[in-house]
Short mmCIF file of C-alpha atoms in Angstrom, two decimals:
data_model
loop_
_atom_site.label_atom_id
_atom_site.label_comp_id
_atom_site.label_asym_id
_atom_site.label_seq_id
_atom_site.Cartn_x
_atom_site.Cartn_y
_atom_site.Cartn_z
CA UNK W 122 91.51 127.76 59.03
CA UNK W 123 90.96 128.42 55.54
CA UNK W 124 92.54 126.03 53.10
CA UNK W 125 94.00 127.38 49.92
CA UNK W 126 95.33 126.19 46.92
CA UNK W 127 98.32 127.43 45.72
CA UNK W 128 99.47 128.77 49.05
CA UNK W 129 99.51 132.38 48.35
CA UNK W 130 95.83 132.49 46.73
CA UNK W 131 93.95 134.79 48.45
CA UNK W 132 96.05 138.04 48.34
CA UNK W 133 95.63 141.17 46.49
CA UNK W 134 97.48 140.39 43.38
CA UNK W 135 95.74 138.05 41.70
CA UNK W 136 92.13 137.08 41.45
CA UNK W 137 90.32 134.09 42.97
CA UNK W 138 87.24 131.93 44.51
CA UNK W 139 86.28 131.15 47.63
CA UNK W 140 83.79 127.91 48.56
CA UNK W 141 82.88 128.24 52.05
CA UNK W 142 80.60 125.19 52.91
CA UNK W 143 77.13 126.16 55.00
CA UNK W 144 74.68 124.02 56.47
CA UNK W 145 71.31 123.22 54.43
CA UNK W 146 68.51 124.91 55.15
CA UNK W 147 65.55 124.82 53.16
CA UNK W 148 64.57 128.40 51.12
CA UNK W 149 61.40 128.88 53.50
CA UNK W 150 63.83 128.69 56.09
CA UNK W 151 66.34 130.93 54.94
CA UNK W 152 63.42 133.70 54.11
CA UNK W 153 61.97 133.45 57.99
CA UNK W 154 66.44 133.63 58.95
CA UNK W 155 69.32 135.13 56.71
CA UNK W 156 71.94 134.20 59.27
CA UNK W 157 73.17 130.57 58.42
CA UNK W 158 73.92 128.53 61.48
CA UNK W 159 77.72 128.39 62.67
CA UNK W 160 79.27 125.46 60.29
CA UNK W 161 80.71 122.55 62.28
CA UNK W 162 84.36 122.18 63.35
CA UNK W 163 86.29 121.29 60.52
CA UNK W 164 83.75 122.72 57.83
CA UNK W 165 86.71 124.67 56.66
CA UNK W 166 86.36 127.80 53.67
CA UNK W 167 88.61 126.69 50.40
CA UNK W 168 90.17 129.49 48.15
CA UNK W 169 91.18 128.37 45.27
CA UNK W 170 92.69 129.89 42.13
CA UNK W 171 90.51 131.10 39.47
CA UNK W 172 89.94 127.95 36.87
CA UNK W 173 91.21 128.32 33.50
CA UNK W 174 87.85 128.28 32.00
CA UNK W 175 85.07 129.48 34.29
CA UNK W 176 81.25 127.98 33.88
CA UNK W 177 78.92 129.39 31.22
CA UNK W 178 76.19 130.70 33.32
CA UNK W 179 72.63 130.29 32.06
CA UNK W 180 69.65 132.26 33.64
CA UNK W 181 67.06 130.30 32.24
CA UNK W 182 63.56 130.65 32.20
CA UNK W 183 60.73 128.34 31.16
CA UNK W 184 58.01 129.60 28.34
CA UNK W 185 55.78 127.23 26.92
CA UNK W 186 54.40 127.37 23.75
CA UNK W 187 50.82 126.83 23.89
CA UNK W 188 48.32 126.66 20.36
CA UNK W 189 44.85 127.50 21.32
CA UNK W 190 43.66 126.36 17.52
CA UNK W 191 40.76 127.15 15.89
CA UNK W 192 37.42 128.62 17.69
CA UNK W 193 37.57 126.21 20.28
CA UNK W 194 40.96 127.57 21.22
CA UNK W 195 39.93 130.76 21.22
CA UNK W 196 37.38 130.25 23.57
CA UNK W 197 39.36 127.99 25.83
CA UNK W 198 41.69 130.74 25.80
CA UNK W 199 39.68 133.53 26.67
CA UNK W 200 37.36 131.38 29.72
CA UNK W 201 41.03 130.11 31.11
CA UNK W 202 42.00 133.66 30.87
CA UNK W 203 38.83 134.82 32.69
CA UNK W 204 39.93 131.97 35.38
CA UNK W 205 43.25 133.04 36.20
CA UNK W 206 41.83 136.79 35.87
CA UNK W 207 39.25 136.67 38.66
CA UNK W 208 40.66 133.76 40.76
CA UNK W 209 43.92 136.01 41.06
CA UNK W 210 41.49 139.09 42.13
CA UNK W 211 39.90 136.42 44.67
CA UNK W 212 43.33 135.44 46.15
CA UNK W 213 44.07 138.63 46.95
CA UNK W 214 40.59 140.41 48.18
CA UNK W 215 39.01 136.33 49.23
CA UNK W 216 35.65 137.65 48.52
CA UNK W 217 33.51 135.55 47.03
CA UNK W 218 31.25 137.86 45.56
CA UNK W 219 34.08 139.49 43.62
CA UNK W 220 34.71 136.33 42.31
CA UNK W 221 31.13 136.05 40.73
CA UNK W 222 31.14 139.47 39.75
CA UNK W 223 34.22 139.18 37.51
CA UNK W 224 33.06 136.36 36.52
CA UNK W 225 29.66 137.95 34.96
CA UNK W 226 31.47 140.93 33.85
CA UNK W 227 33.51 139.25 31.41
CA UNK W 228 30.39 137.08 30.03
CA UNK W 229 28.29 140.52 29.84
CA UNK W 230 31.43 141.98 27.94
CA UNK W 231 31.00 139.35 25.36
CA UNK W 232 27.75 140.21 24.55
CA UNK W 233 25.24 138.18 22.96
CA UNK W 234 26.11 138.42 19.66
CA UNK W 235 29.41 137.50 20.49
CA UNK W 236 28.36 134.39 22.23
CA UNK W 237 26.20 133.55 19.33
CA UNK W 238 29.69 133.93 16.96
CA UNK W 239 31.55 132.14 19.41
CA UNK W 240 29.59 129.09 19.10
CA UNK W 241 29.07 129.09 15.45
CA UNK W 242 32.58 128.98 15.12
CA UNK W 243 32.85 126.28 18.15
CA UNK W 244 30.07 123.98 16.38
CA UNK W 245 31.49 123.92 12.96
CA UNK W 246 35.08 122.85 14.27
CA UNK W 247 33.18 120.35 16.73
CA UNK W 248 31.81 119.11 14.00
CA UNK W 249 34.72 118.77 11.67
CA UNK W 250 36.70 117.53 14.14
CA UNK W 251 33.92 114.56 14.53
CA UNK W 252 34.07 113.53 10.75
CA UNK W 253 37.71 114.39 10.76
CA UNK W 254 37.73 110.85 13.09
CA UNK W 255 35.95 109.40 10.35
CA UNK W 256 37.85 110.36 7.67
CA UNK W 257 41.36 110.19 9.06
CA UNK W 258 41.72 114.09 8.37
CA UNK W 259 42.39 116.95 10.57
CA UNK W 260 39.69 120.11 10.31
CA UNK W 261 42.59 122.42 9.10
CA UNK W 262 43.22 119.80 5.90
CA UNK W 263 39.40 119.67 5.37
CA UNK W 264 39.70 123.42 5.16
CA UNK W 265 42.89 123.74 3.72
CA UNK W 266 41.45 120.91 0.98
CA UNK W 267 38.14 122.72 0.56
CA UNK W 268 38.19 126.41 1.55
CA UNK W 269 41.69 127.27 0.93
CA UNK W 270 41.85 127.99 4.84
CA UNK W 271 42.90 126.97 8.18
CA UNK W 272 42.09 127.85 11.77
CA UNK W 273 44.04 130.63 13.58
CA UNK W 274 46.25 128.68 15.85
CA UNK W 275 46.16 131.35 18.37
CA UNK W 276 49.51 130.88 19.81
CA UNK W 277 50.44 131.95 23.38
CA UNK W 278 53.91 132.07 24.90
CA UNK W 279 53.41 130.89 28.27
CA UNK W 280 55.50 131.72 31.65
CA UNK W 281 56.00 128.98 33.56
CA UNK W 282 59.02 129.72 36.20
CA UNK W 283 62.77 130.48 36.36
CA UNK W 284 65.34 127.56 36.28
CA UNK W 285 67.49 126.29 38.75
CA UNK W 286 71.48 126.87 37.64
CA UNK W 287 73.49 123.69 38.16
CA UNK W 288 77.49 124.42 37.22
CA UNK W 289 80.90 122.85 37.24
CA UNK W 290 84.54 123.82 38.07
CA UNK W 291 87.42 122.15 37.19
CA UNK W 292 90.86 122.60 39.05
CA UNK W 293 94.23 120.86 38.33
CA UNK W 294 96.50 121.38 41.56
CA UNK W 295 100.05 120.76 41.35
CA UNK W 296 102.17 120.65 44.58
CA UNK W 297 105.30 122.87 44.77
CA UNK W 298 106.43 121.35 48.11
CA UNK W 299 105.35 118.87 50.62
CA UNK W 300 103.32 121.74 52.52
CA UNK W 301 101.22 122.46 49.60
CA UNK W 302 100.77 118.79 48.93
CA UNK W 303 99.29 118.04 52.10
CA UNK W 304 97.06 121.06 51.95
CA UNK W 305 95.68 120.02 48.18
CA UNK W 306 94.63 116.54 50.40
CA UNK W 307 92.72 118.64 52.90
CA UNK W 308 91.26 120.98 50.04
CA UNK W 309 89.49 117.59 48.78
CA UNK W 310 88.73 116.02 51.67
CA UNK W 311 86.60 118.78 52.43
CA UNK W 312 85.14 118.82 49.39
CA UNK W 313 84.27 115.38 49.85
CA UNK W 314 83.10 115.38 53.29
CA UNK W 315 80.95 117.83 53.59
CA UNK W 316 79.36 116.76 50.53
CA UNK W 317 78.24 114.20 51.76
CA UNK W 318 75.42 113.35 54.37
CA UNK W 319 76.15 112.14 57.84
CA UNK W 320 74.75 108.79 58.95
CA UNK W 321 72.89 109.61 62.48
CA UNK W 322 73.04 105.42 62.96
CA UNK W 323 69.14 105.85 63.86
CA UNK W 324 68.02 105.12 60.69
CA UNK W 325 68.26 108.57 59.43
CA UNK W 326 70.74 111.27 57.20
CA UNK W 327 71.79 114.42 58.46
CA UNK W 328 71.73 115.89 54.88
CA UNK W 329 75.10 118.08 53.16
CA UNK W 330 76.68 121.01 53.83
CA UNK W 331 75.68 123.26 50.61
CA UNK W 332 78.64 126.03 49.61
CA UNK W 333 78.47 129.44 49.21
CA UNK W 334 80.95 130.19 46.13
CA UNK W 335 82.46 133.45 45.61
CA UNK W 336 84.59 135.18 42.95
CA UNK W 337 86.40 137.57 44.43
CA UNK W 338 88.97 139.91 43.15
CA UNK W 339 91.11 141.69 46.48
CA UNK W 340 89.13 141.26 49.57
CA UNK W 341 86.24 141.72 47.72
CA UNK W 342 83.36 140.17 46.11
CA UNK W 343 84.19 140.18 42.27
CA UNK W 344 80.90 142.41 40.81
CA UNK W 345 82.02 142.09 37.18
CA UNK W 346 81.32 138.27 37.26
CA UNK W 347 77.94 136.53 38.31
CA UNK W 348 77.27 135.75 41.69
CA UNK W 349 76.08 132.60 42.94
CA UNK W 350 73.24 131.45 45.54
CA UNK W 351 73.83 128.56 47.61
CA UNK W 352 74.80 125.28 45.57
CA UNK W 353 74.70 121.80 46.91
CA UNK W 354 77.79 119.92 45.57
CA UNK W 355 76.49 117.26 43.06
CA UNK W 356 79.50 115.31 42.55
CA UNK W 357 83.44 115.29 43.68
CA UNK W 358 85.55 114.01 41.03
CA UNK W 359 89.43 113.29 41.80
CA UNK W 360 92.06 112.30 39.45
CA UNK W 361 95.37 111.74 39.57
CA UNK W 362 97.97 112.36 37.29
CA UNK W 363 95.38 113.52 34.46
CA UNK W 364 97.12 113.81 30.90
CA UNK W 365 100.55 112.08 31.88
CA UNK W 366 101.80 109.08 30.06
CA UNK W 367 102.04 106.88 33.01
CA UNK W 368 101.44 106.78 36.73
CA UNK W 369 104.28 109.62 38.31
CA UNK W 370 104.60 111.01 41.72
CA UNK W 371 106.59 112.36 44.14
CA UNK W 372 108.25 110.99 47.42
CA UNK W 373 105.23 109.34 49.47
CA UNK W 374 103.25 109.15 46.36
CA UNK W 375 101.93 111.96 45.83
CA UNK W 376 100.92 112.65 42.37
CA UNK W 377 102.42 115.55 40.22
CA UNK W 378 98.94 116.87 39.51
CA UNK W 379 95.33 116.37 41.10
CA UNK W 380 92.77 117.44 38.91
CA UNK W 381 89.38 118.22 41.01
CA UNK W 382 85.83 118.48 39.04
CA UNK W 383 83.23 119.98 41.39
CA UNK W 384 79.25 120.15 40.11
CA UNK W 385 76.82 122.13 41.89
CA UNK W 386 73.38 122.81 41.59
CA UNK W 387 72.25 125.99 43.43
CA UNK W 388 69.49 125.48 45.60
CA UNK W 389 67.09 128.31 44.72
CA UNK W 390 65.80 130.37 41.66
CA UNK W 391 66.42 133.45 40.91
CA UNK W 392 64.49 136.58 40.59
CA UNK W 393 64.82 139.97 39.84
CA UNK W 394 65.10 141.04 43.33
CA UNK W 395 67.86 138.95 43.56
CA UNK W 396 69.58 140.64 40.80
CA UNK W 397 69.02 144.23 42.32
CA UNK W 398 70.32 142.89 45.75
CA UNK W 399 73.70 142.15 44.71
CA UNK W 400 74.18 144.52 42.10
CA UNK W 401 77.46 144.46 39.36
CA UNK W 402 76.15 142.02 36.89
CA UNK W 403 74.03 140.09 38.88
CA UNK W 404 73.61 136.28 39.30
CA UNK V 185 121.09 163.06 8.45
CA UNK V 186 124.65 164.39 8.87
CA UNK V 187 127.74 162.45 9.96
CA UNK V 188 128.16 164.50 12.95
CA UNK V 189 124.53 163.72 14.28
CA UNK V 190 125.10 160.24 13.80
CA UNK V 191 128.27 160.22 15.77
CA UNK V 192 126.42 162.03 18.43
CA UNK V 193 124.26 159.58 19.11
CA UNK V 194 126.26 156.61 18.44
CA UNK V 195 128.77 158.30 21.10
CA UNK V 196 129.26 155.24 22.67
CA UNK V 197 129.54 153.35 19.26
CA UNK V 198 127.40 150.03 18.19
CA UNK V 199 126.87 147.11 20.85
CA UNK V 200 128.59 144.08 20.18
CA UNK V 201 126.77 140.26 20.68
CA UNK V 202 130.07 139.23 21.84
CA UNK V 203 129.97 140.70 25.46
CA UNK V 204 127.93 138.78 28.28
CA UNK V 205 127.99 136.88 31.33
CA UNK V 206 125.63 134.17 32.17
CA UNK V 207 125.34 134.12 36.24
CA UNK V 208 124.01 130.94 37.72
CA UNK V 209 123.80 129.84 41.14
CA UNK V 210 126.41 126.76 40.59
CA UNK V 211 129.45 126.86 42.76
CA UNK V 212 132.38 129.37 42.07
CA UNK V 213 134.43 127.44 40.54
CA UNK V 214 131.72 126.40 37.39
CA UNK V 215 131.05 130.16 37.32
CA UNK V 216 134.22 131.27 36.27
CA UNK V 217 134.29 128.91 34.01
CA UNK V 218 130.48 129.44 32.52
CA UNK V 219 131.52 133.53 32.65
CA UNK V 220 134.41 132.87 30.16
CA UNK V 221 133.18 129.82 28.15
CA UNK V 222 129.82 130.50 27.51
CA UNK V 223 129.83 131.04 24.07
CA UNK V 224 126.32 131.60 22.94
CA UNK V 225 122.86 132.88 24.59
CA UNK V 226 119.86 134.71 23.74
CA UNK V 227 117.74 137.58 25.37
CA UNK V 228 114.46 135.62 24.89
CA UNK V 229 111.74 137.43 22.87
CA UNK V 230 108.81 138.69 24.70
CA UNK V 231 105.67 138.92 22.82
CA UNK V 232 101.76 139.51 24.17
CA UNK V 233 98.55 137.05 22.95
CA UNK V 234 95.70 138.48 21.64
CA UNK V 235 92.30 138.17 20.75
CA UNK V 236 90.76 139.33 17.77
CA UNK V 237 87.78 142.08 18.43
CA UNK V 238 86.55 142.31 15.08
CA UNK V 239 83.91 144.89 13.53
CA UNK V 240 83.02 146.54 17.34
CA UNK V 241 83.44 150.29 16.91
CA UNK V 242 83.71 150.02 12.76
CA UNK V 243 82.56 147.50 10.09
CA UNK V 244 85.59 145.36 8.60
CA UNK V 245 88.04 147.01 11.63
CA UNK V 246 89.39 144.25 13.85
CA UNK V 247 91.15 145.56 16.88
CA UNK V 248 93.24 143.37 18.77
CA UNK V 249 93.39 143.07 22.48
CA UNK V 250 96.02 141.85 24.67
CA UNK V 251 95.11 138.92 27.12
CA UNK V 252 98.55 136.91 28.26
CA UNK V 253 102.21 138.55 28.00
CA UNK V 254 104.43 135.34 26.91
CA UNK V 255 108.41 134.90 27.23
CA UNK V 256 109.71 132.89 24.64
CA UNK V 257 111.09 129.44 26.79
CA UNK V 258 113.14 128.00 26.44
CA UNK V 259 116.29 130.04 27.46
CA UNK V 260 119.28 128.02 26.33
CA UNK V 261 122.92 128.69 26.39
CA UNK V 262 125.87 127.14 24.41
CA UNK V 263 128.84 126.74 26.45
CA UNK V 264 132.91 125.88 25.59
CA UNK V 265 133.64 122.80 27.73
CA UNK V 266 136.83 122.67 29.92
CA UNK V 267 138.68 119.01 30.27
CA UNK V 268 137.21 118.88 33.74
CA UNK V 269 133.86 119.36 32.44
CA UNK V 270 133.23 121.87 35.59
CA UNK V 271 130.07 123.46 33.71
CA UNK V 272 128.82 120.14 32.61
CA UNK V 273 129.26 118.52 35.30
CA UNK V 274 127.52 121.36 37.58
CA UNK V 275 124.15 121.56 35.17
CA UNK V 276 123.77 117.91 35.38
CA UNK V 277 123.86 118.14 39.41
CA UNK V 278 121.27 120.95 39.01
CA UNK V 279 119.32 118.94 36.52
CA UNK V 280 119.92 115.68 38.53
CA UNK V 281 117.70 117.65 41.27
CA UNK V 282 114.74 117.31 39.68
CA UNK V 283 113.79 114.15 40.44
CA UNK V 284 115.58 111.00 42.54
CA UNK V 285 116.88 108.57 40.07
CA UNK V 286 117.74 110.89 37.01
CA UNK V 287 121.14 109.35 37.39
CA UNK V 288 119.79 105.84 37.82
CA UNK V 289 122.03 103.73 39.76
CA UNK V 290 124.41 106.45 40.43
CA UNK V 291 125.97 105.69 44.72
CA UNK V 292 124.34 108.35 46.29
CA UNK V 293 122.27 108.54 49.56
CA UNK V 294 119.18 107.63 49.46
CA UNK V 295 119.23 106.10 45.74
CA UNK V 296 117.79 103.22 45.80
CA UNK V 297 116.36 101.26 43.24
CA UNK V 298 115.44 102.87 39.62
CA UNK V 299 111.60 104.17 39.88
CA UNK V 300 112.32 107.99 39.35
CA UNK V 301 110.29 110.56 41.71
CA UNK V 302 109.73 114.01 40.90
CA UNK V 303 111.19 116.48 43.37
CA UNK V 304 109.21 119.39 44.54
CA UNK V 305 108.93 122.32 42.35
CA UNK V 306 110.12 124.80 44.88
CA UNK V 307 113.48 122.66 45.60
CA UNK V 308 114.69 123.19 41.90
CA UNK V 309 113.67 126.54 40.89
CA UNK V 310 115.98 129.37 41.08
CA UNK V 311 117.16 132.52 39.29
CA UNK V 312 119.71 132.97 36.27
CA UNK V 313 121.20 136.44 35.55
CA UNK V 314 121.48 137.40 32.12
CA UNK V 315 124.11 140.77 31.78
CA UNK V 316 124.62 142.70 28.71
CA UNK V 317 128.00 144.01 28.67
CA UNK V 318 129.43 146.83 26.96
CA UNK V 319 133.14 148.00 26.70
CA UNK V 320 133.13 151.26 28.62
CA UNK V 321 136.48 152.48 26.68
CA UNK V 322 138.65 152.24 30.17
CA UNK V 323 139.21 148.92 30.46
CA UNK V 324 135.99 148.18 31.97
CA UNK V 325 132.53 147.00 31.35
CA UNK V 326 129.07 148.67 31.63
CA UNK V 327 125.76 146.53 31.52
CA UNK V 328 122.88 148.31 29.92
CA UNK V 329 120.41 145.96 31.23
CA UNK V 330 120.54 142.59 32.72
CA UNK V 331 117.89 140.03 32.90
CA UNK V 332 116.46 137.93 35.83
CA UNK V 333 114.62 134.49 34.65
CA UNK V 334 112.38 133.94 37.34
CA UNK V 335 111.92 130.51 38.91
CA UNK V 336 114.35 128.55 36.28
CA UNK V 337 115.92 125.09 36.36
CA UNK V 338 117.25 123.09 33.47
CA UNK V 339 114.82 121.14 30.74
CA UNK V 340 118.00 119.91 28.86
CA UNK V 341 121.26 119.27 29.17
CA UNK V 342 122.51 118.95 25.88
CA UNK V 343 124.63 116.53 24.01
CA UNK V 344 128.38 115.74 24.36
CA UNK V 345 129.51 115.44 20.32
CA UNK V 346 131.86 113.16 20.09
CA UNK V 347 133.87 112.75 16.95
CA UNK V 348 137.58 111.34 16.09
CA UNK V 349 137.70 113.76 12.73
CA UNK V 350 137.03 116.53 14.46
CA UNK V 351 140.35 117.33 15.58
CA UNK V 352 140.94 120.89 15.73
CA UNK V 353 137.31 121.87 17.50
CA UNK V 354 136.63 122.07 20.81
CA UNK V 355 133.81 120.56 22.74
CA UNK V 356 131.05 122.44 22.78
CA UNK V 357 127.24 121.22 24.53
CA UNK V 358 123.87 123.06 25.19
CA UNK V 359 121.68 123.44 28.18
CA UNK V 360 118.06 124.63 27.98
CA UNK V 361 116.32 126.29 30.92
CA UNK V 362 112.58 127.04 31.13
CA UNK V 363 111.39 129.83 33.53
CA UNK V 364 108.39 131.76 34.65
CA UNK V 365 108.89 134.96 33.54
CA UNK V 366 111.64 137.10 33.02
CA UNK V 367 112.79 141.03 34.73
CA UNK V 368 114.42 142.99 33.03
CA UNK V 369 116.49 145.41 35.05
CA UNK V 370 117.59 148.56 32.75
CA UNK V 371 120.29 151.17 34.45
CA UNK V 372 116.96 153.54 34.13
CA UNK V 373 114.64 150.88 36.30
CA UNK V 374 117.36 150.92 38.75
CA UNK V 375 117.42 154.29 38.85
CA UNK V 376 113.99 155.17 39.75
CA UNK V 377 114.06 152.19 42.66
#
């Protein structure tokens, strides 16, 4: 049964999201099988009305700034280069001889009067580096001091890999009857419960459900708002009566409003293929 | 423009504030009273939120687009009290609804101590007509519209004045409604469904 808060969310007339809790599996596993195993009884789908302010949505991706100063940098840059070069031809065709090849290639391309430049340059800033110890100065002030100069930092922007989205939601639920009252209890119990892990009593966790959230507008998936992959729920937050001068409720005790605050962090990175599988405007 | 086109299209002459009826769901007998004692209410405005899209298609142009349609709340009415207090009486029952122990102390089932608790939305909420009338020149009214405030119930319920100077005045109170939104039902609309 899927839980839904207010009671008519869910129709055609206004949009909304669905959070239907899965069970974890890890993203090797879920590349070797798409289909998710059947969720346990009681692992109930909750459609709930869009929130007033939905989450920013960062796609971020991690560059490094690397300096490769002077001649030194320079060549540390170009023999790392050469590295990653022929090692990444070796991964793919694992022969070795390939791998030595490239690897004499690249020094032949040099040439030798290329070397010999290289390690003027390398000496000199070996060397000022050395008396730079001595003198408490760096070899771009001893150039900058007596040349009017400085080494070429050489700067690289450096890909290192996508980042992992975390989000929140935020959802104030206010009961018009007893009906909806009791359902807003079940929407955060389940929240709650299958958030959290189960204890096996043998020492071990059976770990949490994760959710699959979706906006959807109709009966269908909203494309003109970012998808989301599979987030684990980070943290339930419940409050009662949030913004009221003092403690009111109905009959029973039920408070006049419930405010819910749901984190997630989703539990794989994105890539481009990603964005070309769902389409609209992506995750 | 001539005198004769402005008679033609003022065939039916100007519309007067003075003709109404305020239709609540209160009883009978409060409703007759409320038809012919209500002395004052409003057609609330209706206006549309924006937000400011400035400089997109031209430099220094700022277009604005629409985002929420708002209905001015509340929705009150002024009403000419009777010695019974029958209108009174009736919006303080409806108000009284909204949560146990409004009337604190007051002998009714269930009332019990003085802790107040909030009553379900859905038990309180209902709808208030709004008609426009207009003499039809046989004795009779016409409405050119009438309004429908969705999902109202009472905010206020004014004050009584009392006053020993004010001797020949009648009693007079105020009762302030919020709603949802409002329909407005033309002769047109009603028409076409």
């Amino acid at each position: 049964m899927t839980l839904r808060y207010p009671a008519g969310a869910g129709g055609t007339d206004a949009d909304y999201i669905i959070f239907t809790p899965v069970k974890y599996k890890t993203n090797n596993e879920s590349k070797e099988d798409a289909a998710a195993p059947p969720p346990e009884a009681g692992a109930e789908p909750v459609i709930l009305y869009m929130p007033n302010s939905t989450p920013g949505m960062g796609n971020q991706n991690d560059w490094n700034k690397v300096d490769f100063n002077g001649p030194i940098g320079d060549m540390r840059r170009d023999v790392s280069s050469s590295v990653g070069k022929n090692f990444a031809n070796f991964a793919e065709s694992g022969s070795f001889g390939e791998l030595g090849s490239g690897f004499a290639e690249d020094i032949k391309n040099e040439g030798i009067d290329g070397l010999k430049s290289r390690f003027k340059g390398v000496g000199a800033q070996f060397g000022m580096q050395a008396l730079g110890g001595l003198l408490g100065t760096t070899p771009n002030q001893m150039l900058a001091l007596g040349a009017g100069k400085v080494f070429n930092p050489n700067v690289e922007l450096l890909y290192n890999a996508p980042q992992m989205r975390g989000f929140g939601m935020a959802f104030d639920m206010v009961p018009k009857d007893a009906n909806e009252a009791n359902i807003i209890n079940q929407i955060i119990m389940n929240f709650k419960k299958w958030s959290a892990p189960k204890d096996l009593e043998n020492g071990m966790f059976d770990i949490p459900y994760v959710w699959e959230i979706k906006y959807m507008t109709g009966q269908d998936v909203n494309k003109n708002m970012n998808r989301f992959k599979k987030a684990a729920c980070i943290n339930v937050q419940v409050q009662a009566n949030n913004g009221t001068p003092m403690h009111v409720a109905h009959e029973g005790g039920i408070p006049i409003i419930t405010s819910l605050q749901l984190s997630f962090t989703e539990v794989d990175i994105i890539t481009r293929q990603d964005h070309e599988k769902v389409g609209g405007q992506g995750y | 423009m001539s005198y004769q086109a402005v008679k033609a299209i003022l065939n039916k002459g100007i519309s007067r504030p003075t003709l109404f009826q305020v239709i609540m769901p209160i009883g009978v007998q409060a409703q007759e009273q409320l038809t012919f004692l209500c002395q004052a209410a409003t057609v609330p405005e209706v206006a549309v939120d924006t937000i400011t899209v400035n400089g997109h298609e031209a430099m220094g142009v700022v277009r604005e687009q629409p985002t929420i349609v708002t209905y001015a709340k509340p929705f009150t009415i002024t009403v000419i009290s009777d010695r019974d207090y029958t209108v009174y009486k009736a919006m303080r029952e409806w108000f009284d609804t909204l949560a146990k122990n409004s009337n604190p102390f007051a002998r009714t089932l269930g009332n019990t101590g003085s802790s107040q608790r909030i009553n379900y939305y859905n038990s309180y909420t209902k709808t208030i007509t709004l008609k426009k009338l207009e003499q039809n020149g046989e004795q009779a009214f016409d409405s050119p519209f009438e309004i429908d405030f969705n999902k109202a119930y009472p905010i206020r319920v004014g004050e009584l004045a009392l006053d020993t100077e004010a001797r020949d005045s009648y009693m007079q109170f105020s009762v302030a409604f919020t709603y949802e939104t409002y329909t407005m039902k033309t002769n047109t609309l009603e028409a076409i469904l």
